[in-house]
Coordinates of C-alpha atoms in Angstrom, one line a residue:
M8 CA -48.8 -100.1 -194.4
I9 CA -50.4 -97.3 -192.4
D10 CA -48.1 -95.8 -189.8
V11 CA -50.8 -95.1 -187.2
L12 CA -54.5 -96.0 -187.4
I13 CA -56.6 -93.9 -185.0
V14 CA -60.0 -95.4 -184.2
G15 CA -62.4 -92.6 -183.2
A16 CA -62.9 -89.2 -184.9
G17 CA -63.9 -87.3 -181.8
P18 CA -61.8 -84.4 -180.5
N19 CA -59.1 -86.6 -178.9
G20 CA -58.6 -88.7 -182.0
L21 CA -58.5 -85.6 -184.3
M22 CA -56.1 -83.8 -182.0
L23 CA -53.7 -86.8 -182.0
A24 CA -53.9 -87.0 -185.8
A25 CA -52.9 -83.3 -186.1
E26 CA -50.1 -83.7 -183.6
L27 CA -48.7 -86.8 -185.5
A28 CA -49.0 -84.9 -188.9
L29 CA -47.1 -81.9 -187.5
A30 CA -44.3 -84.4 -186.5
G31 CA -44.0 -85.8 -190.0
V32 CA -46.2 -88.9 -189.6
R33 CA -49.3 -89.4 -191.8
P34 CA -52.0 -91.2 -189.7
V35 CA -55.4 -92.4 -190.8
V36 CA -58.5 -91.8 -188.7
C37 CA -61.5 -94.1 -188.9
D38 CA -64.9 -93.9 -187.2
R39 CA -67.8 -96.3 -187.0
L40 CA -70.3 -93.4 -187.6
A41 CA -71.1 -92.5 -191.2
A42 CA -71.2 -88.8 -190.4
P43 CA -70.1 -86.6 -187.4
T44 CA -72.5 -86.8 -184.5
T45 CA -75.0 -83.9 -184.1
E46 CA -75.1 -84.4 -180.3
N47 CA -73.4 -81.9 -178.1
R48 CA -71.6 -84.0 -175.5
A49 CA -69.7 -81.1 -174.0
N50 CA -70.4 -77.4 -173.8
G51 CA -66.8 -76.1 -173.7
L52 CA -63.3 -76.5 -172.4
V53 CA -62.0 -75.9 -168.9
G54 CA -58.4 -76.1 -167.8
Q55 CA -54.9 -76.0 -169.2
V56 CA -56.0 -77.3 -172.6
V57 CA -57.3 -73.9 -173.4
R58 CA -53.7 -72.5 -173.3
M59 CA -52.5 -75.6 -175.1
L60 CA -54.9 -74.9 -178.0
D61 CA -53.5 -71.4 -178.1
R62 CA -50.0 -72.8 -178.4
R63 CA -51.1 -74.7 -181.5
G64 CA -52.9 -71.6 -183.1
L65 CA -56.4 -73.1 -182.5
H66 CA -57.7 -70.8 -179.8
Q67 CA -58.3 -68.0 -182.3
R68 CA -60.1 -70.4 -184.7
L69 CA -62.4 -71.4 -181.9
T70 CA -63.1 -68.0 -180.5
G71 CA -62.6 -65.6 -183.5
D72 CA -60.6 -63.5 -181.0
T73 CA -56.9 -62.7 -181.5
A74 CA -56.5 -62.0 -177.7
P75 CA -54.7 -64.7 -175.7
P76 CA -56.8 -66.9 -173.3
R77 CA -57.9 -65.2 -170.1
P78 CA -58.3 -67.0 -166.8
A79 CA -61.7 -67.2 -165.2
P80 CA -62.1 -64.9 -162.2
E81 CA -64.4 -67.4 -160.5
F82 CA -65.6 -71.0 -160.9
V83 CA -67.2 -73.7 -158.8
F84 CA -65.9 -76.8 -157.0
G85 CA -68.6 -79.3 -155.9
A86 CA -71.3 -76.6 -156.3
L87 CA -69.3 -74.3 -154.0
P88 CA -68.1 -70.9 -155.1
L89 CA -64.4 -70.7 -156.0
D90 CA -63.2 -67.1 -156.0
L91 CA -60.0 -66.8 -158.1
R92 CA -59.6 -63.0 -158.1
G93 CA -57.1 -63.2 -155.3
V94 CA -55.1 -66.1 -156.9
A95 CA -51.7 -65.0 -158.4
D96 CA -51.1 -66.6 -161.8
N97 CA -54.6 -68.1 -162.0
P98 CA -54.3 -71.3 -164.0
L99 CA -58.0 -71.9 -164.6
H100 CA -59.1 -71.0 -168.1
G101 CA -62.5 -71.6 -169.7
L102 CA -63.7 -71.6 -173.3
P103 CA -67.5 -72.0 -173.8
V104 CA -67.5 -73.6 -177.2
P105 CA -69.8 -76.5 -178.0
Q106 CA -68.1 -79.9 -178.8
R107 CA -69.5 -79.9 -182.3
Q108 CA -67.6 -76.7 -183.1
I109 CA -64.5 -78.1 -181.4
E110 CA -64.7 -81.2 -183.6
R111 CA -65.2 -79.1 -186.8
V112 CA -62.1 -77.0 -186.1
L113 CA -60.0 -80.0 -185.3
A114 CA -61.3 -81.9 -188.3
D115 CA -60.5 -78.9 -190.5
R116 CA -57.0 -78.7 -189.0
A117 CA -56.4 -82.4 -189.6
A118 CA -57.5 -82.1 -193.2
E119 CA -55.2 -79.2 -193.7
L120 CA -52.3 -81.4 -192.6
G121 CA -53.3 -84.1 -195.0
V122 CA -55.0 -86.6 -192.6
P123 CA -57.6 -88.8 -194.2
I124 CA -60.8 -89.5 -192.1
R125 CA -62.7 -92.6 -193.1
R126 CA -66.2 -93.0 -191.8
G127 CA -68.5 -96.0 -191.5
C128 CA -65.6 -98.2 -190.5
E129 CA -66.5 -100.3 -187.5
V130 CA -63.5 -102.3 -186.0
T131 CA -64.4 -105.9 -185.1
G132 CA -61.0 -107.5 -184.6
L133 CA -57.3 -107.0 -184.3
R134 CA -54.2 -109.2 -184.3
Q135 CA -50.8 -108.0 -183.2
R136 CA -47.6 -109.1 -184.9
A137 CA -44.1 -108.2 -183.8
D138 CA -43.9 -105.3 -186.3
A139 CA -47.6 -104.4 -186.9
V140 CA -51.3 -104.7 -186.1
E141 CA -53.8 -106.2 -188.4
V142 CA -57.2 -104.6 -188.0
R143 CA -60.5 -106.1 -189.3
F144 CA -63.6 -104.1 -190.0
A145 CA -67.3 -105.1 -190.0
D146 CA -67.5 -105.3 -193.8
G147 CA -64.8 -107.9 -193.8
T148 CA -61.9 -105.7 -195.0
T149 CA -58.6 -105.5 -193.1
V150 CA -55.8 -103.0 -192.9
T151 CA -52.3 -103.2 -191.4
C152 CA -50.8 -100.5 -189.3
R153 CA -47.6 -100.1 -187.4
Y154 CA -49.5 -98.7 -184.4
L155 CA -53.2 -98.7 -183.4
V156 CA -54.7 -96.1 -181.1
G157 CA -58.1 -96.5 -179.5
A158 CA -59.8 -93.1 -179.1
D159 CA -63.2 -94.7 -179.4
G160 CA -64.8 -93.7 -176.1
G161 CA -65.6 -95.3 -172.7
R162 CA -67.0 -98.4 -174.4
S163 CA -63.9 -98.7 -176.5
T164 CA -63.8 -101.7 -178.8
V165 CA -60.1 -101.4 -179.2
R166 CA -59.5 -101.6 -175.5
K167 CA -61.7 -104.7 -175.2
L168 CA -60.1 -106.4 -178.2
A169 CA -56.6 -105.7 -176.8
G170 CA -57.7 -107.4 -173.5
I171 CA -57.0 -104.3 -171.3
A172 CA -59.0 -104.3 -168.1
F173 CA -61.0 -101.3 -167.1
P174 CA -61.4 -101.4 -163.3
G175 CA -63.4 -98.9 -161.3
V176 CA -66.8 -98.3 -159.8
T177 CA -70.3 -98.0 -161.3
T178 CA -73.0 -96.2 -159.4
D179 CA -76.7 -96.2 -160.1
R180 CA -78.0 -93.9 -157.5
S181 CA -78.1 -90.6 -159.4
V182 CA -80.2 -89.5 -162.3
S183 CA -79.1 -86.5 -164.4
R184 CA -81.3 -84.8 -166.9
T185 CA -80.3 -82.1 -169.4
A186 CA -82.4 -80.1 -171.9
Q187 CA -82.1 -77.1 -174.1
V188 CA -85.1 -74.9 -173.3
A189 CA -86.8 -71.5 -173.8
V190 CA -88.0 -69.4 -170.8
P191 CA -90.1 -66.2 -170.7
A192 CA -88.2 -63.0 -170.4
E193 CA -89.5 -62.3 -166.9
A194 CA -87.8 -65.5 -165.7
I195 CA -84.4 -64.1 -166.4
D196 CA -82.7 -61.9 -163.8
P197 CA -81.7 -58.7 -165.6
V198 CA -78.5 -58.2 -163.6
T199 CA -76.9 -61.6 -163.6
G200 CA -78.6 -63.4 -166.4
G201 CA -79.6 -66.1 -163.9
L202 CA -82.9 -67.9 -163.6
A203 CA -85.2 -65.9 -161.4
V204 CA -87.4 -68.5 -159.6
P205 CA -90.4 -67.2 -157.6
G206 CA -89.9 -68.0 -153.9
H207 CA -86.3 -69.0 -154.5
R208 CA -83.1 -67.1 -154.8
V209 CA -81.7 -66.6 -158.3
V210 CA -80.1 -69.6 -159.9
G211 CA -76.9 -68.1 -161.1
P212 CA -75.7 -68.7 -164.6
F213 CA -73.1 -71.4 -165.3
R214 CA -73.1 -72.4 -161.6
H215 CA -74.0 -75.5 -159.8
T216 CA -76.8 -74.8 -157.3
R217 CA -77.4 -77.4 -154.7
T218 CA -80.6 -77.9 -152.6
E219 CA -81.4 -80.6 -150.1
R220 CA -83.3 -82.3 -153.0
G221 CA -80.8 -82.2 -155.8
L222 CA -78.6 -80.1 -158.0
I223 CA -79.5 -77.7 -160.8
V224 CA -77.4 -75.9 -163.4
W225 CA -78.6 -73.0 -165.6
A226 CA -76.4 -72.3 -168.6
P227 CA -77.6 -69.4 -170.9
F228 CA -75.1 -69.7 -173.7
P229 CA -75.1 -66.6 -176.0
D230 CA -75.2 -68.4 -179.3
R231 CA -77.6 -71.3 -178.7
P232 CA -80.7 -72.1 -176.6
P233 CA -80.0 -72.1 -172.9
L234 CA -79.3 -75.4 -171.1
V235 CA -80.8 -76.6 -167.9
S236 CA -79.5 -79.6 -166.1
T237 CA -80.5 -81.4 -162.9
T238 CA -79.2 -84.2 -160.8
E239 CA -81.3 -86.1 -158.3
W240 CA -80.9 -89.2 -156.0
P241 CA -84.3 -90.9 -156.2
D242 CA -85.3 -94.2 -154.6
A243 CA -85.8 -95.6 -158.1
P244 CA -84.1 -94.5 -161.4
G245 CA -87.3 -93.7 -163.2
P246 CA -88.7 -94.6 -166.6
D247 CA -86.8 -96.3 -169.4
A248 CA -88.9 -94.3 -172.0
P249 CA -87.2 -91.5 -174.0
M250 CA -86.6 -88.3 -172.1
T251 CA -89.3 -85.6 -172.4
L252 CA -89.5 -81.9 -171.7
A253 CA -92.3 -82.6 -169.2
E254 CA -89.9 -84.9 -167.3
M255 CA -87.4 -82.1 -167.3
R256 CA -90.0 -79.6 -165.8
A257 CA -90.9 -82.1 -163.1
S258 CA -87.3 -82.6 -162.1
V259 CA -86.6 -78.9 -161.9
A260 CA -89.7 -78.5 -159.7
R261 CA -88.6 -81.2 -157.4
V262 CA -85.1 -79.8 -157.0
L263 CA -86.2 -76.2 -156.5
G264 CA -89.5 -76.9 -154.8
V265 CA -91.4 -74.6 -157.2
E266 CA -92.4 -75.0 -160.9
V267 CA -90.4 -73.1 -163.5
P268 CA -91.8 -72.3 -167.0
L269 CA -89.7 -74.3 -169.5
D270 CA -90.8 -74.3 -173.1
P271 CA -89.3 -76.0 -176.2
P272 CA -86.4 -74.1 -177.7
A273 CA -86.7 -72.1 -180.9
G274 CA -85.1 -73.5 -184.1
T275 CA -85.0 -76.8 -185.8
G276 CA -82.3 -78.4 -183.7
P277 CA -81.2 -81.0 -183.0
H278 CA -81.7 -79.9 -179.4
V279 CA -80.3 -81.6 -176.3
L280 CA -82.8 -83.7 -174.3
R281 CA -81.2 -86.6 -172.4
R282 CA -81.3 -88.6 -169.2
L283 CA -78.3 -90.3 -167.6
V284 CA -78.7 -92.9 -164.9
G285 CA -75.8 -93.5 -162.6
G286 CA -72.2 -93.0 -163.6
N287 CA -68.8 -94.7 -164.0
T288 CA -65.3 -93.9 -162.6
R289 CA -62.9 -96.2 -164.3
L290 CA -59.2 -96.2 -165.3
A291 CA -57.6 -98.5 -167.7
E292 CA -55.2 -101.0 -166.2
R293 CA -52.6 -99.9 -168.7
Y294 CA -52.5 -97.5 -171.6
R295 CA -50.5 -99.7 -173.9
D296 CA -50.4 -103.3 -175.0
G297 CA -47.6 -103.8 -177.5
R298 CA -48.5 -101.7 -180.5
V299 CA -52.0 -100.8 -179.3
L300 CA -52.5 -97.6 -177.2
L301 CA -55.5 -96.0 -175.6
L302 CA -56.4 -92.3 -175.6
G303 CA -59.1 -90.2 -173.9
D304 CA -62.3 -91.8 -172.6
A305 CA -61.0 -95.2 -173.9
A306 CA -58.4 -95.0 -171.1
H307 CA -60.5 -93.2 -168.4
V308 CA -64.1 -92.3 -167.6
H309 CA -65.3 -90.2 -164.7
S310 CA -68.1 -87.7 -163.8
A311 CA -68.4 -84.6 -166.0
I312 CA -68.6 -82.3 -162.9
G313 CA -66.2 -79.4 -163.3
G314 CA -65.8 -80.1 -167.1
P315 CA -62.4 -82.0 -166.9
G316 CA -63.1 -84.6 -169.7
L317 CA -61.7 -82.8 -172.8
N318 CA -59.0 -81.1 -170.8
L319 CA -57.7 -84.5 -169.8
G320 CA -58.2 -86.3 -173.2
L321 CA -56.8 -83.5 -175.4
Q322 CA -53.7 -83.3 -173.2
D323 CA -53.3 -87.1 -173.5
A324 CA -53.3 -86.5 -177.3
V325 CA -50.6 -83.8 -177.2
N326 CA -48.5 -86.0 -174.8
L327 CA -48.7 -89.0 -177.0
G328 CA -48.4 -87.4 -180.4
W329 CA -44.7 -86.4 -180.4
K330 CA -43.6 -89.6 -178.6
L331 CA -45.5 -91.9 -181.0
A332 CA -44.2 -89.9 -184.0
A333 CA -40.6 -90.3 -182.8
E334 CA -41.2 -94.1 -182.4
V335 CA -42.6 -94.4 -185.9
R336 CA -39.8 -92.3 -187.4
G337 CA -37.1 -94.3 -185.6
R338 CA -35.9 -91.3 -183.5
A339 CA -37.3 -92.2 -180.1
P340 CA -34.8 -92.9 -177.3
D341 CA -35.3 -96.1 -175.4
G342 CA -38.5 -96.1 -173.3
L343 CA -39.9 -92.8 -174.6
L344 CA -43.2 -94.3 -175.7
D345 CA -43.7 -95.8 -172.2
T346 CA -43.5 -92.4 -170.6
Y347 CA -47.0 -91.7 -172.1
E348 CA -48.6 -94.0 -169.6
A349 CA -46.2 -93.1 -166.8
E350 CA -47.1 -89.4 -167.2
R351 CA -50.7 -89.4 -168.2
R352 CA -52.2 -92.2 -166.1
P353 CA -51.4 -90.4 -162.8
A354 CA -53.0 -87.3 -164.3
A355 CA -56.2 -89.2 -165.0
R356 CA -56.1 -90.6 -161.4
R357 CA -55.8 -87.0 -160.2
V358 CA -59.0 -86.1 -162.2
T359 CA -60.9 -89.0 -160.7
V360 CA -60.0 -87.8 -157.2
S361 CA -61.4 -84.3 -158.1
T362 CA -64.6 -85.6 -159.6
Q363 CA -65.3 -88.1 -156.9
A364 CA -64.7 -85.5 -154.2
Q365 CA -67.1 -83.0 -156.0
T366 CA -69.7 -85.7 -156.4
A367 CA -69.6 -86.3 -152.7
L368 CA -70.1 -82.6 -152.0
I369 CA -73.3 -82.3 -154.1
A370 CA -75.1 -85.3 -152.6
P371 CA -78.2 -84.7 -150.4
G372 CA -78.2 -85.0 -146.6
S373 CA -77.6 -82.8 -143.6
E374 CA -74.2 -84.3 -143.0
V375 CA -73.2 -83.2 -146.6
T376 CA -74.5 -79.8 -145.8
A377 CA -72.3 -79.6 -142.8
L378 CA -69.3 -80.8 -144.8
R379 CA -70.0 -78.1 -147.5
E380 CA -70.1 -75.4 -144.9
L381 CA -66.6 -76.4 -143.7
V382 CA -65.2 -76.9 -147.2
G383 CA -66.7 -73.5 -148.2
E384 CA -64.7 -71.8 -145.4
L385 CA -61.5 -73.5 -146.6
L386 CA -62.1 -72.4 -150.3
A387 CA -62.5 -68.8 -149.1
R388 CA -58.8 -68.7 -148.4
P389 CA -56.8 -67.7 -151.5
E390 CA -54.1 -70.3 -151.0
N391 CA -56.7 -73.1 -150.9
A392 CA -58.5 -71.6 -153.9
A393 CA -55.2 -71.6 -155.8
H394 CA -54.6 -75.3 -154.9
V395 CA -58.1 -76.4 -156.1
A396 CA -57.8 -74.2 -159.2
A397 CA -54.6 -76.0 -160.2
L398 CA -56.2 -79.3 -159.5
M399 CA -59.2 -78.6 -161.8
A400 CA -57.0 -77.0 -164.5
G401 CA -54.5 -79.9 -164.5
A402 CA -51.8 -77.3 -163.8
D403 CA -50.6 -79.3 -160.8
V404 CA -49.4 -82.1 -163.0
R405 CA -45.7 -82.5 -162.5
Y406 CA -43.8 -85.1 -164.6
D407 CA -40.5 -86.5 -163.6
P408 CA -38.6 -83.6 -162.2
G409 CA -35.2 -85.0 -163.0
P410 CA -31.9 -84.1 -161.3
D411 CA -32.2 -80.3 -161.7
G412 CA -35.2 -79.8 -159.5
P413 CA -37.8 -77.2 -160.3
P414 CA -39.1 -76.2 -162.7
V415 CA -38.2 -79.2 -164.9
G416 CA -41.3 -81.4 -165.5
T417 CA -43.7 -78.5 -165.2
W418 CA -45.7 -76.6 -167.8
A419 CA -43.8 -73.8 -169.6
P420 CA -45.0 -70.4 -168.5
D421 CA -46.6 -68.0 -170.8
L422 CA -43.5 -66.0 -171.5
V423 CA -42.4 -63.6 -174.1
V424 CA -39.1 -63.8 -176.1
H425 CA -37.6 -60.4 -177.0
G426 CA -35.4 -61.1 -180.0
D427 CA -34.0 -59.2 -183.0
A428 CA -37.4 -59.2 -184.6
G429 CA -39.2 -57.8 -181.5
P430 CA -41.3 -59.5 -178.8
V431 CA -42.9 -62.9 -179.6
R432 CA -45.3 -64.8 -177.4
L433 CA -44.3 -68.4 -176.6
A434 CA -47.7 -69.5 -178.1
E435 CA -46.5 -68.2 -181.5
L436 CA -43.3 -70.3 -181.4
T437 CA -44.9 -73.6 -180.5
R438 CA -47.5 -74.0 -183.4
D439 CA -45.4 -76.5 -185.4
A440 CA -45.1 -78.8 -182.3
R441 CA -41.3 -78.9 -182.5
P442 CA -39.0 -79.1 -179.4
L443 CA -37.7 -75.6 -178.5
L444 CA -34.6 -74.4 -176.7
L445 CA -35.1 -70.9 -175.5
D446 CA -31.6 -69.4 -175.0
G447 CA -31.6 -66.2 -173.1
T448 CA -27.8 -66.3 -172.7
G449 CA -26.8 -66.7 -176.3
T450 CA -24.3 -69.3 -175.3
L451 CA -26.0 -72.6 -175.9
G452 CA -26.0 -72.8 -179.7
P453 CA -22.9 -75.0 -179.9
A454 CA -24.1 -77.4 -177.3
A455 CA -27.4 -77.9 -179.0
A456 CA -26.0 -78.0 -182.6
P457 CA -26.0 -81.8 -182.9
W458 CA -29.8 -81.8 -182.3
R459 CA -30.7 -78.9 -184.7
D460 CA -32.5 -81.4 -187.0
R461 CA -35.0 -82.1 -184.2
V462 CA -34.8 -79.0 -181.9
D463 CA -35.3 -75.4 -182.7
V464 CA -33.1 -72.8 -180.9
I465 CA -34.6 -69.4 -180.2
G466 CA -32.4 -66.6 -178.8
G467 CA -33.4 -63.5 -177.0
R468 CA -34.3 -62.1 -173.6
L469 CA -36.9 -64.2 -171.8
A470 CA -39.7 -62.1 -170.0
G471 CA -42.1 -63.8 -167.7
T472 CA -39.7 -66.4 -166.2
S473 CA -36.8 -66.3 -163.8
S474 CA -34.9 -68.9 -166.0
T475 CA -32.2 -67.8 -168.4
A476 CA -32.7 -70.9 -170.6
L477 CA -35.5 -73.4 -171.1
L478 CA -35.8 -76.6 -173.1
L479 CA -39.4 -77.4 -174.1
R480 CA -40.8 -80.7 -175.2
P481 CA -43.5 -80.5 -178.0
D482 CA -46.2 -80.8 -175.4
C483 CA -44.8 -77.6 -173.7
Y484 CA -43.5 -79.3 -170.6
L485 CA -40.0 -78.4 -169.5
A486 CA -37.3 -81.0 -170.2
W487 CA -34.4 -78.8 -168.8
A488 CA -34.1 -75.3 -167.3
S489 CA -31.3 -73.0 -166.0
A490 CA -31.3 -69.9 -164.0
D491 CA -27.6 -69.2 -164.5
D492 CA -26.0 -66.7 -166.8
A493 CA -23.6 -69.5 -167.7
P494 CA -25.9 -72.6 -168.1
D495 CA -24.7 -76.2 -167.6
S496 CA -24.2 -77.4 -171.1
D497 CA -23.6 -81.0 -170.0
G498 CA -27.0 -81.0 -168.3
L499 CA -28.6 -79.6 -171.5
R500 CA -27.0 -82.3 -173.6
A501 CA -28.2 -85.0 -171.2
A502 CA -31.8 -83.7 -171.4
L503 CA -31.6 -83.5 -175.2
T504 CA -30.4 -87.1 -175.4
R505 CA -33.0 -88.3 -172.9
W506 CA -36.0 -86.9 -174.7
F507 CA -34.9 -86.5 -178.3
G508 CA -32.3 -89.2 -178.9
P509 CA -28.6 -89.2 -179.4
P510 CA -26.8 -86.4 -181.1
R511 CA -26.4 -86.4 -184.9
T512 CA -22.9 -87.4 -186.0

């Protein structure tokens, strides 16, 4: 019997597979496609997931750079500038890496950990038993697994077969077009790299530029053809025929009020050329039905504005991985697996608030223009910019704070442990996804000893935090913290029991 069958070999499913493997469970990943898709659905990562990948040793693989992630000095919210240079402890990180590369790195990592990936396997049925799930494929074969995870996208077959409702709203007013293009050298602003449009101000790189007629984004990626994208709100959605470059040129001309020379990109491709009519904002009624769980887009869909999709889905995977592994291995305290939905569904709701608000801010109309002027004034204040940056990064997520108050339930800071072997970044201590007790007092070893089979204890001076001791869950959220030189051992033992099970006898 398979311990965990993950349906969907996209980034979220692959990340979950790696997390489970690190925790001692051997999952199987299956996907209906015979080969990885060549389509680039996302152009990078934005938010706290960038630091999470660093804490699993994957940031360097994606960037080729040994330096830790650096926060973005500026960003956009609803096509309004978001200046983050005055924000202390800026949480908003970006990583401009195409989704195909992200999938390759995660697939390689899963393979290193011994995870089999089976392709050309389309799920057509499932039946839950008290102790397992029977899964049927299109070719008539069946497998039995202890748990089934649907990471198979917004049209999730697993979600539908499990009978989980997907309420929300569907809109058909907007039409978005995206294409990889080539432009003449004289159309590129030599200072900013933006798109120099005659009779129009420069369309800045990697920024949403709104006009009264629509929205345009110019993205000159350094390692692949530049990308241009528009959003319009026409009276009719337009043709059902395949998207063309001529259609892209016409859309840009309508949005900017002037024609821009757009040519086919160099190289053999495949190159992005797509049209999307309308959009969905939906949130699964529940994330779990017995032994079936949902992950990523199978649990939530929303606008791509601000780039929150992979940030949300990959953090779902990291949250679920250690909890599901503990359940499979018989080490989970009562109710642990249910905290996946309790913690991550509100996080998804928070993202939908952000994306719907931004969608409202980019719509046409003089009343929206007036609203943008006011919101722009608010975003110019550093305290408001910090609030919005935390929202977009997912850094404002706060799980159950527990009885001890702050900072329990928050993301562990990027601290440094100064031990006998010298200074070590926290990101270097979390790569095997085990719970960590960081003991800056040197007094907590005896209290934690009965959990040493599940929790690693690291001693040394803690730099970058006011706490003297921290207990980290595998997803790098704090389960317990102390600012005292003589920490409360009873509180530590209670937190260890709550999250990692009873002490070993």
